[in-house]
XYZ file of C-alpha atoms in Angstrom:
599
model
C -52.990 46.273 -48.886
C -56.556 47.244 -50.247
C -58.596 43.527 -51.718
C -60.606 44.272 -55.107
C -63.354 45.101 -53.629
C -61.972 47.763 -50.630
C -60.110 49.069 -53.254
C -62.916 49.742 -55.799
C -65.237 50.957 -53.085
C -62.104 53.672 -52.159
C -61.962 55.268 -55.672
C -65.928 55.166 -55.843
C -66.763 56.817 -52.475
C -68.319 53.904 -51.921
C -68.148 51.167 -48.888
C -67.799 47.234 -49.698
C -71.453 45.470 -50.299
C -70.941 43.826 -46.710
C -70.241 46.959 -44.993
C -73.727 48.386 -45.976
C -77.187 48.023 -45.313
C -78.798 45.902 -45.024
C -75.678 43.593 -45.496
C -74.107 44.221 -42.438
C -77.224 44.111 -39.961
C -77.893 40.501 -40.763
C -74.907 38.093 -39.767
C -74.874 34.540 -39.650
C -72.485 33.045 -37.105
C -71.889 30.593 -34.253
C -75.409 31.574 -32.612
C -77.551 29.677 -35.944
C -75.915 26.467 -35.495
C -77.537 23.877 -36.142
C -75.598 20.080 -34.805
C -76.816 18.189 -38.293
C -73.461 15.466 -38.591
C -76.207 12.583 -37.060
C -79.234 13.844 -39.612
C -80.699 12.841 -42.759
C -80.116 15.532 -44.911
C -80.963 16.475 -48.879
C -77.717 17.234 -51.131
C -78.207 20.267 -52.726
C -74.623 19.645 -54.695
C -74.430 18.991 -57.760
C -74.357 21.180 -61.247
C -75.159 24.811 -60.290
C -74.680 27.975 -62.394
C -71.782 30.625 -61.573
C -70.477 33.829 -62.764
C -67.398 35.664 -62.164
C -68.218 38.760 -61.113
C -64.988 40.866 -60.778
C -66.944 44.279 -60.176
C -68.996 42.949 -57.550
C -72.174 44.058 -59.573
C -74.617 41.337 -58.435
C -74.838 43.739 -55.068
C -74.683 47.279 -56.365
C -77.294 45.993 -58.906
C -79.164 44.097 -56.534
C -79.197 41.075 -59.032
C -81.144 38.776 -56.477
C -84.338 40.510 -56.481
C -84.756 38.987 -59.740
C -86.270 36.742 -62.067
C -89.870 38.517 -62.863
C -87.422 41.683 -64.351
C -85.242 39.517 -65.951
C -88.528 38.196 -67.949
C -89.886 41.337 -68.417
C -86.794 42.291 -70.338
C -86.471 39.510 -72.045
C -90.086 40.043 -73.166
C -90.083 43.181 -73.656
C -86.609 43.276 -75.664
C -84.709 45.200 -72.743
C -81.314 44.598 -72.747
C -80.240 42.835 -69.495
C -76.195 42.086 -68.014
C -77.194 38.241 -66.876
C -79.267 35.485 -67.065
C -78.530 32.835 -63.928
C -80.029 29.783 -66.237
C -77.386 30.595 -69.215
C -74.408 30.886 -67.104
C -71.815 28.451 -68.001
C -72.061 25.326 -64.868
C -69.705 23.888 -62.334
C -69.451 21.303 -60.047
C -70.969 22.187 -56.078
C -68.784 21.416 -53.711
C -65.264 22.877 -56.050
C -63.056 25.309 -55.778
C -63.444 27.801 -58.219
C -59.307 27.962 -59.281
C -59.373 24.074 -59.905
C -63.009 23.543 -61.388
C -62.164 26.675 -63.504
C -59.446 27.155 -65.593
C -59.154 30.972 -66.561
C -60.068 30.872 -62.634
C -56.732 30.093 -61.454
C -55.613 32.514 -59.423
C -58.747 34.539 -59.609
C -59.775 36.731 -56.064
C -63.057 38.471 -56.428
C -66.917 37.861 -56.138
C -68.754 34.414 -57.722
C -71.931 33.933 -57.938
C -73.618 30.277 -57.726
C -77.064 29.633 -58.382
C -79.610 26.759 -59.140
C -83.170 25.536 -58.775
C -84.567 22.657 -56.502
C -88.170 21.394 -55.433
C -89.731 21.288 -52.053
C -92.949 19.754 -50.752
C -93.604 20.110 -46.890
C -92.740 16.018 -45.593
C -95.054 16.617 -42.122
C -97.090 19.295 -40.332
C -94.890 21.624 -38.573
C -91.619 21.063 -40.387
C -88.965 23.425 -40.629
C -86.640 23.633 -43.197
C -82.262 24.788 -42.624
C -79.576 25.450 -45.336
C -76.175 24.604 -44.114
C -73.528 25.520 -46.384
C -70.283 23.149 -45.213
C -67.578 26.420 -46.173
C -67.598 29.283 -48.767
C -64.559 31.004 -48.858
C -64.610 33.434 -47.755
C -66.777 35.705 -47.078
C -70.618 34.782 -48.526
C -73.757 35.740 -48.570
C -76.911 33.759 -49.510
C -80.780 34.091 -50.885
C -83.623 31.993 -51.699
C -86.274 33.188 -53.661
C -85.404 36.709 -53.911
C -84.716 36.930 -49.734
C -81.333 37.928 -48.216
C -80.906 35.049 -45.955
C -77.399 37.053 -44.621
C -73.771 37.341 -44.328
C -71.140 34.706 -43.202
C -67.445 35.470 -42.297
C -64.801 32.334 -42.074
C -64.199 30.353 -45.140
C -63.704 26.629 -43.294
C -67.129 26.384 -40.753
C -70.280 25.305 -41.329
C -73.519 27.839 -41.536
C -76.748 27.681 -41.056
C -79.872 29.665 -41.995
C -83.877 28.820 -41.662
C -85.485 28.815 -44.706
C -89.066 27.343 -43.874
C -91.099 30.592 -44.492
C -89.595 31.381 -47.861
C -89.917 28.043 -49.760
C -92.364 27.256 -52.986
C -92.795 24.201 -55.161
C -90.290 25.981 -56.868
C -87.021 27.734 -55.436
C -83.749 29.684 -56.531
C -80.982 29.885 -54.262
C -78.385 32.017 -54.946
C -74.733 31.967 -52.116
C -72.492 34.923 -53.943
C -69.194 34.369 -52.471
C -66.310 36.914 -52.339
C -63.098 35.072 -51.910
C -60.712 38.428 -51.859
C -58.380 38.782 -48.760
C -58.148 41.716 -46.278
C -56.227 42.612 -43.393
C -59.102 41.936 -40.868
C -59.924 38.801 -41.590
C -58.613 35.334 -40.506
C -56.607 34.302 -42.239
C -54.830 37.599 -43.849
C -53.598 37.973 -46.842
C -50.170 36.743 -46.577
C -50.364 32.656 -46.121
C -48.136 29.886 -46.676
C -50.700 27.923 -48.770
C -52.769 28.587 -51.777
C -56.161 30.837 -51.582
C -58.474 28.338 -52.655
C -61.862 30.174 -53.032
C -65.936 29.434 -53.821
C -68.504 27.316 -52.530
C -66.023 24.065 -52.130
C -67.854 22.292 -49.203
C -71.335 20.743 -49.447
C -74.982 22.475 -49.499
C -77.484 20.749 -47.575
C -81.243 20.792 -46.726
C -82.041 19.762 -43.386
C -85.486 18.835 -41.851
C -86.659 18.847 -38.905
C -90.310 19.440 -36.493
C -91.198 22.188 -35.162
C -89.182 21.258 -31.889
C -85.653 19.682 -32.142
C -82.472 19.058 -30.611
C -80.249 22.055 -32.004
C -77.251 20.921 -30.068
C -75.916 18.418 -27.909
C -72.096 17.568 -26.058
C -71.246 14.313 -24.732
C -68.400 13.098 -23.367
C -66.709 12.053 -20.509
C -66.196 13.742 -17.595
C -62.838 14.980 -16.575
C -61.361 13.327 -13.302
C -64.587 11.062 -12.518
C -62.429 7.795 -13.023
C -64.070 6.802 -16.314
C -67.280 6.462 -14.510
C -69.291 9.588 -15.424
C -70.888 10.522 -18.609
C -72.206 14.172 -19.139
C -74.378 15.259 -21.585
C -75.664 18.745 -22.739
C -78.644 19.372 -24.756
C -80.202 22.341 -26.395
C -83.782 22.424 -27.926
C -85.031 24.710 -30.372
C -89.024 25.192 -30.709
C -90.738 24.647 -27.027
C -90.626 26.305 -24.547
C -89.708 23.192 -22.049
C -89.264 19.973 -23.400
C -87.635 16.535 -22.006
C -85.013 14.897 -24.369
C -84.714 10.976 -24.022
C -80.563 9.887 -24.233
C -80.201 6.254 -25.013
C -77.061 4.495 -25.065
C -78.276 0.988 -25.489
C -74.658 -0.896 -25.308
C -73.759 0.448 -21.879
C -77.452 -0.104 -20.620
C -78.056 4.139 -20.667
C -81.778 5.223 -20.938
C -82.175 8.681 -19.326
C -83.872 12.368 -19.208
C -82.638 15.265 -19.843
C -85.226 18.099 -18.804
C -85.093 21.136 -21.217
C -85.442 24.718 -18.946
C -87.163 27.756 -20.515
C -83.721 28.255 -22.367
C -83.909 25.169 -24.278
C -80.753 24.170 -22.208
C -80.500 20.578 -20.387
C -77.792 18.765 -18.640
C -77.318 15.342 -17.175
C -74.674 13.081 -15.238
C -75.046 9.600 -15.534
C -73.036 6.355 -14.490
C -71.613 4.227 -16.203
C -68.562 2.118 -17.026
C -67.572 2.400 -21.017
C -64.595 0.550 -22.945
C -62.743 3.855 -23.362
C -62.127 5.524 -27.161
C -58.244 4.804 -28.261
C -56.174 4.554 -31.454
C -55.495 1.089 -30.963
C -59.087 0.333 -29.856
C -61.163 3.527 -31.362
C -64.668 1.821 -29.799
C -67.745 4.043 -30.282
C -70.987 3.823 -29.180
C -74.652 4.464 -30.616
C -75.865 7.501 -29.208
C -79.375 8.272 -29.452
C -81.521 11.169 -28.538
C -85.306 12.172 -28.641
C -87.726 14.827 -28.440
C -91.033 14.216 -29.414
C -90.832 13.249 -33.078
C -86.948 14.349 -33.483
C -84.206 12.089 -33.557
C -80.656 12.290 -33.232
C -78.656 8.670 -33.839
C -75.174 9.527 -33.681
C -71.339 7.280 -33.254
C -69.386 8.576 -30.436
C -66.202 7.643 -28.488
C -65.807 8.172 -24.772
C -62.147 9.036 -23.038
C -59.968 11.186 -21.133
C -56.940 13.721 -22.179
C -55.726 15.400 -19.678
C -51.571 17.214 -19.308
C -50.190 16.519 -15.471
C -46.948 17.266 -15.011
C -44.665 17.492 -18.485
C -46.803 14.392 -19.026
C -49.926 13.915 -21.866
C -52.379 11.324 -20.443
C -55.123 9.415 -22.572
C -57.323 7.334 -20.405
C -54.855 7.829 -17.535
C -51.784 6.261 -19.039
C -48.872 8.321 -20.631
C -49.003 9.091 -24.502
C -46.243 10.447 -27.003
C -47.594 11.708 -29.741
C -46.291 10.010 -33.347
C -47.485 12.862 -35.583
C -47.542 14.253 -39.047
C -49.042 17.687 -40.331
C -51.092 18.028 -43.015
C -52.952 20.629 -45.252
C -56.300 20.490 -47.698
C -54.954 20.692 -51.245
C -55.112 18.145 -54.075
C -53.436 19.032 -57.667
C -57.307 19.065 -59.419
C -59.428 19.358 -56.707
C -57.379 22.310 -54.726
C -59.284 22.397 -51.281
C -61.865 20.255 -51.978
C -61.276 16.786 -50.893
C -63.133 13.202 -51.129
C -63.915 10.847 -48.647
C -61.107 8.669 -49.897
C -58.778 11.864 -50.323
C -58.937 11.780 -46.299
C -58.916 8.406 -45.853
C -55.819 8.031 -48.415
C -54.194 10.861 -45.666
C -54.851 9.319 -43.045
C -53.908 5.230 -44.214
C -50.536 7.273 -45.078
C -50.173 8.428 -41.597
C -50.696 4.855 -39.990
C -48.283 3.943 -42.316
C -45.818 6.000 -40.741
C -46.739 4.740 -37.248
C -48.456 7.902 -36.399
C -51.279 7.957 -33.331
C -52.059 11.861 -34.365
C -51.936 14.269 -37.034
C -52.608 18.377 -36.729
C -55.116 19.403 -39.263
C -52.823 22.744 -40.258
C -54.069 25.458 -40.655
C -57.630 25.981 -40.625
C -60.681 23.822 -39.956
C -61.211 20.686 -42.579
C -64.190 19.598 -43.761
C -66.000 17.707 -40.448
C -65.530 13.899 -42.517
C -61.997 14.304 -40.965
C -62.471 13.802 -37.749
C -65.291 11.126 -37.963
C -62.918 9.417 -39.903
C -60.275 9.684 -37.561
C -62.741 8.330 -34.800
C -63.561 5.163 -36.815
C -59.879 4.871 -38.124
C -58.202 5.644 -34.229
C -55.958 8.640 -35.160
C -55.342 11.544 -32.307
C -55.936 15.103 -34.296
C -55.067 18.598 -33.483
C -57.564 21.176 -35.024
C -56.912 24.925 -35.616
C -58.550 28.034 -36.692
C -55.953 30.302 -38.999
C -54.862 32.666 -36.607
C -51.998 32.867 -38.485
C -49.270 35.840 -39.847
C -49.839 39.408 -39.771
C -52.937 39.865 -37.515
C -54.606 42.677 -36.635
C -54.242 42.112 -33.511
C -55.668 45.632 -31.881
C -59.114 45.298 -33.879
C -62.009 44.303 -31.885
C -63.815 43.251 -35.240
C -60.875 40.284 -36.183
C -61.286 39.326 -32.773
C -64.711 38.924 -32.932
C -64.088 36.989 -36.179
C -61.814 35.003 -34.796
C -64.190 33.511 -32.007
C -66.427 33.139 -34.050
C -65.062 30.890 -36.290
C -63.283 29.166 -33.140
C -67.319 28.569 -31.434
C -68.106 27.242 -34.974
C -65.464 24.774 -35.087
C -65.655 23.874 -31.579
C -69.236 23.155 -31.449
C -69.067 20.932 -34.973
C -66.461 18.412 -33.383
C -66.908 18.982 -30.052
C -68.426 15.251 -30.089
C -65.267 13.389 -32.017
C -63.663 11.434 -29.464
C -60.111 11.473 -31.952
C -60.219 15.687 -31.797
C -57.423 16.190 -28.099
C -56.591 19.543 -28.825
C -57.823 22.862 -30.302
C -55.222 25.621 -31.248
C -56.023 29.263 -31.294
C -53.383 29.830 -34.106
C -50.131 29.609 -35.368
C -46.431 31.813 -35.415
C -47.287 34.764 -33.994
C -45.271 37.153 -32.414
C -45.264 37.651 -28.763
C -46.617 41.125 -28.162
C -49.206 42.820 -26.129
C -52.120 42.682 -28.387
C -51.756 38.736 -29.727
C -51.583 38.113 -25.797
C -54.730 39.673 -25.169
C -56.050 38.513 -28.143
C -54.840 34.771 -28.106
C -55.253 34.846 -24.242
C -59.257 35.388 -25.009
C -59.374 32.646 -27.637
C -57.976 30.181 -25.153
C -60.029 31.425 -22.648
C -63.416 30.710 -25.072
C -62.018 27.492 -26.037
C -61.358 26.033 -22.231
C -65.195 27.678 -21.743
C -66.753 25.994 -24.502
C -64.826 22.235 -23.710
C -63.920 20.850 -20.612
C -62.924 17.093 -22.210
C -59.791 18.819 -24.145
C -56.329 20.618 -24.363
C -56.121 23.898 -25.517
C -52.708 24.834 -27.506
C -50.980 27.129 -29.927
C -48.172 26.080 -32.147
C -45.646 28.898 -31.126
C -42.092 30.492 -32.291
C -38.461 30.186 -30.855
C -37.144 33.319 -30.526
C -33.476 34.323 -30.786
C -33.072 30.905 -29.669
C -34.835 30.983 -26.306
C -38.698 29.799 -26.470
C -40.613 32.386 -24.311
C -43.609 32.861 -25.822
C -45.905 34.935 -22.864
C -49.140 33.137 -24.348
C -47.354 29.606 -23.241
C -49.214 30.689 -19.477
C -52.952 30.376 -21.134
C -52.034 26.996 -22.450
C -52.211 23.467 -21.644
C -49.743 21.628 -23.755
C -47.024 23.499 -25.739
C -46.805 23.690 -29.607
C -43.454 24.503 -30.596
C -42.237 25.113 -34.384
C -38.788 24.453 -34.876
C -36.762 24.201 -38.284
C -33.217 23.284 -36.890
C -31.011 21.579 -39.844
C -33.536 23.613 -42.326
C -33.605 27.587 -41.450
C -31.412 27.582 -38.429
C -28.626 24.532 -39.356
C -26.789 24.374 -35.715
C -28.845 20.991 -33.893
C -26.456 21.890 -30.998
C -28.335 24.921 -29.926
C -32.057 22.737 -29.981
C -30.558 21.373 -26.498
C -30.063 24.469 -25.398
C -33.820 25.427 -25.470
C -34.377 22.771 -22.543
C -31.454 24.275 -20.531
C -33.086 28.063 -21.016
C -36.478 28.259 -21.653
C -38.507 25.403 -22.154
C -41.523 25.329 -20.084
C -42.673 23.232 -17.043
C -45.389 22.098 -19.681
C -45.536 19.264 -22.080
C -44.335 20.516 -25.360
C -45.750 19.264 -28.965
C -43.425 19.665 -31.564
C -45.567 21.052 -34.095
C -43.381 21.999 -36.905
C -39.871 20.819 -38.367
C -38.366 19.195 -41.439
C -36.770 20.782 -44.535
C -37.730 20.353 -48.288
C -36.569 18.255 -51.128
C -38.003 17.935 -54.521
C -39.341 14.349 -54.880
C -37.037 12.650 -57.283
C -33.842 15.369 -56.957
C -30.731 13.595 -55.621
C -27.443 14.381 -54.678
C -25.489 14.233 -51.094
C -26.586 14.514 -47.903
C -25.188 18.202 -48.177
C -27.046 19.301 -50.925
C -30.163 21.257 -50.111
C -33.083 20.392 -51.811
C -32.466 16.413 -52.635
C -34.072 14.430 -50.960
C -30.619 12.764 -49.145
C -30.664 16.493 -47.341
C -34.179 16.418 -46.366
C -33.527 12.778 -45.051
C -30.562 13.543 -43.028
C -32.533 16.381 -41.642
C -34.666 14.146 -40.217
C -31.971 11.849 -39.020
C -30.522 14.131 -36.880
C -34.133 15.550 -35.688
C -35.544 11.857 -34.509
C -31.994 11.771 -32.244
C -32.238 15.097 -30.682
C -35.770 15.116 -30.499
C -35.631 11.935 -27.640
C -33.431 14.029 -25.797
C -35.422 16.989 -25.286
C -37.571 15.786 -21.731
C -40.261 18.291 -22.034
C -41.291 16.968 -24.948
C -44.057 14.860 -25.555
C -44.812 14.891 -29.632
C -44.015 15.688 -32.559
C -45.882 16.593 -36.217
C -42.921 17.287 -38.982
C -43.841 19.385 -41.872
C -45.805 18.097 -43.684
C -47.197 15.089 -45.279
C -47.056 16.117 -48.765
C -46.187 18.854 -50.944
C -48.595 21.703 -51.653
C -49.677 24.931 -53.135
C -47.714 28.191 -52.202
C -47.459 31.119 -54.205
C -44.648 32.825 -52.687
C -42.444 29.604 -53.047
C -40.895 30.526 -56.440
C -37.467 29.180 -56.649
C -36.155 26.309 -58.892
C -37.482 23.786 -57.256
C -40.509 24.830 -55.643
C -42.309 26.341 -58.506
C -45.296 27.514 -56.256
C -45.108 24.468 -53.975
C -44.311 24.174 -50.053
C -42.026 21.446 -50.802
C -41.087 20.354 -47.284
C -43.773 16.894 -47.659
C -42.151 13.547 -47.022
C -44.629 12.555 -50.478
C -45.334 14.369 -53.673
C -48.371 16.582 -54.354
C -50.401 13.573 -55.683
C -49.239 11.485 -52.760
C -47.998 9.020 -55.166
C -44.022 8.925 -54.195
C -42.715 8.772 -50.658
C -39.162 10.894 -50.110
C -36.568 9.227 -48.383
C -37.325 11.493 -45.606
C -40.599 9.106 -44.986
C -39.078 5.993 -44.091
C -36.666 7.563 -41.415
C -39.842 9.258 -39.604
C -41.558 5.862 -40.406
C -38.265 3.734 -39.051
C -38.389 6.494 -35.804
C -42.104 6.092 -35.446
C -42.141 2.319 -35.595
C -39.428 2.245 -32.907
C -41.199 4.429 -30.070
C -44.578 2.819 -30.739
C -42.580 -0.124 -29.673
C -41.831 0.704 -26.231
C -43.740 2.240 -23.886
C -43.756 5.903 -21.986
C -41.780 5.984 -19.035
């Protein structure tokens, strides 16, 4: 299925704006990053100006190059087809289908636009944008200069904009939120295809040498005892970077090579990072005039056996799922949004949650590191994807490095999935094989998983071999009714690997009653769930579980009487402000295994 633009650019003889020079020979990916979660930064959100810009003109008019021929038309009494200080305003971060109402279920190309100051703080400085997510594919300019292209509408990007900054500047990020086959995600998704500039903008400073990047974290099978760190500098061409850890009596070196690249071993003997004692320590690092201050946590996860181990000791996993999407804000969530997610999952005795399906915004997993909540994070290789094309697998790792390297440092972040219900052929092996492969490369402190189908009954999944622990979606009471056959899977097929649970449950419409045998009240949902937390025990390979989901959201495709566009499988309501029955069995189940400890 041709998006807008593909489509347009068929009829016309013409290609897509990001398929042409000099578009396409200027990308911005996983290789700009710049590790800013521990900086002072400037907010560039805020009121900006936007335009909906269904023919994609603001490219094949070159719109950007701007604001001298603007004037001289205004001036001169030329007629002109925009003006970026008249267009109507909207809130940055938003998504444009809440923040706009005739926006709704809008797909195309947005402009957003504003002004902002500068004056130089020191000698030397150099100046970043990050954009926190534009979905989903966007491209950005200050002053008139093509800064380039980003594809992946959840990750962080980052561009150096020291050389092109006045007293005065105009930065322009025109987004296109239209869907194609070779992205990730595709077109067909089981959520809603929030679009725009919906995560913050931010100006970063720094010297003319600073730390770009840095890793630290335990190290696997030294006993608790070891403490590696990586560095990378950006500016000299050797530098030294001072680590300081002052609770745990750390004050070390790490010497930079002509790469910019560093690494270090040290002793030392921390409390370790758990949910019931998420301790984190003051990191600090230096290089010359740049400093780093950031709050990490120190442990161990590690699968031997069928078993999960945190800090050496067994763990089963009290889980819930849960998506990005509020009723006004769509994608776009607060501070207390996440916390308000996360105080629900403690509530029902969770230790972990998967972030489904896609990266959120990087608050969630501090958060989870201060709060003590376990998190599984994904990138939304997910449905339908082209498998065989080198270009979506590129895209794909990309956006995997991305995510990686943001939360590489969160002590709560145990696993990282290279997708989601795909089925087992050739090309997804070599394809999800590779991802794994790049994720164990780029993280030796964590799990690497996939949250897999049963087939026909039997789970077989060939990927299950590139894995570490086993996600497994399951639906029995919901989509296939017979429980009976779930025991079977452990008799034929599953693994000699701890398996995750990652999906099950059944919807009800909060509110809708009837008997336990009535789909869609919430007495069916509930007994669903009944029967799942006493098979689920029963199952030995099994070592977690995350029902679906924690509250109801947007989904196009879910159009009958009761769903009316919502996935309405959540154990709360789309505003969070009702718990189904459904919630205080998993709560009841929850409350009993965090009583009693892993044999």
């Amino acid at each position: 299925m041709a998006t807008q633009n593909e489509g347009t650019a068929a009829m016309t003889g013409m290609r897509p704006w990001y398929d042409i020079e000099p578009y396409n020979g200027k990308v911005v990916d996983c290789g700009t990053f710049v590790n800013s979660v521990a900086r002072p930064v400037e907010s560039l959100n805020g009121r900006w100006n936007h335009a909906l810009d269904q023919y994609n003109v603001f490219f094949k008019k070159q719109w950007w190059t701007d604001e001298d021929r603007q004037r001289f038309r205004k001036e001169a009494k030329f007629p002109y087809d925009y003006s970026f200080n008249d267009w109507p305003e909207i809130d940055v971060p938003s998504t444009i289908n809440t923040a706009v109402p005739e926006a709704k279920y809008f797909e195309g190309a947005v402009e957003y636009t504003r002004k902002f100051n500068y004056r130089k703080h020191a000698d030397g400085e150099r100046v970043f944008l990050k954009i926190g997510a534009a979905h989903h594919r966007s491209a950005a300019f200050v002053n008139g200069h093509y800064l380039g292209q980003h594809l992946g509408g959840f990750t962080p990007h980052y561009m150096e904009i020291t050389d092109l900054l006045d007293l005065h500047n105009r930065i322009i990020v025109a987004v296109d939120t239209s869907r194609n086959n070779l992205y990730i995600p595709t077109p067909l998704t089981d959520w809603f295809n929030y679009g725009g500039l919906y995560r913050d903008v931010e100006l970063i400073r720094v010297p003319a040498t600073f730390i770009r990047d840095y890793f630290v974290r335990l190290v696997p099978g030294s006993d608790f005892r070891k403490v590696a760190i990586d560095v990378v500098v950006n500016g000299a061409q050797k530098a030294d970077v001072q680590v300081e850890i002052a609770e745990l009596g750390v004050k070390t070196t790490v010497s930079v090579d002509s790469s910019g690249r560093g690494q270090a071993v040290i002793d030392c003997q921390p409390q370790l990072w758990s949910p019931d004692a998420p301790t984190l320590y003051d990191v600090v690092l230096t290089c010359g005039t740049d400093r780093v201050a950031d709050r990490i946590g120190l442990r161990e996860i590690r699968v031997e056996g069928l078993d999960i181990l945190l800090n050496g000791e067994k763990i089963w996993l009290r889980g819930i799922c849960c998506h990005e999407d509020h009723p006004q804000r769509g994608r776009t969530l607060t501070e207390d949004d996440v916390r308000t997610n996360f105080a629900l999952a403690k509530e029902l005795n969770c230790n972990f949650m998967r972030l489904a399906h896609y990266p959120h915004h990087e608050r969630s997993a501090r958060i989870a590191d201060e709060m003590g909540l376990l998190l599984w994070e994904e990138i939304p290789v997910y449905w339908d994807v082209a498998f065989g094309s080198p270009d979506t697998l590129a895209d794909a790792r990309n956006q995997l490095s991305e995510l990686i390297r943001r939360d590489r440092n969160r002590a709560s972040v145990i696993i990282w999935s290279v997708g989601n219900e795909n089925l087992d052929t050739d090309e997804r092996l070599a394809f999800m094989g590779n991802l794994a492969g790049l994720a164990h490369e780029l993280d030796d402190s964590r799990l690497v998983s996939a949250a897999c189908l049963i087939h026909n009954d039997r789970f077989d999944d060939r990927l299950i071999e590139h894995l570490d622990v086993i996600g497994m979606n399951e639906y029995y009471g919901w989509y296939s009714p017979d429980f009976e056959k779930m025991l079977d899977l452990e008799k034929d097929s599953l693994p000699d690997k701890p398996v995750i649970i990652t999906e099950t449950g059944g919807g009800a419409l909060s509110g809708h009653h009837g008997t336990k045998d009535t789909m869609w009240t919430e007495e069916f949902q509930a007994e669903i769930y009944r029967k799942q937390t006493e098979y689920v025990p029963q199952l030995k390979s099994v070592r977690g579980l995350s029902p679906w989901i924690l509250y109801d959201f947007r989904a196009p495709f879910r159009l009958n009487r009761y769903q009316q566009g919502y996935n309405r499988k959540g154990l709360l309501n789309p505003d969070r402000t009702y718990r189904k029955q459904a919630f205080y069995v998993l709560r009841d189940f929850y409350g009993r295994l965090a009583g009693e400890k892993p044999a």
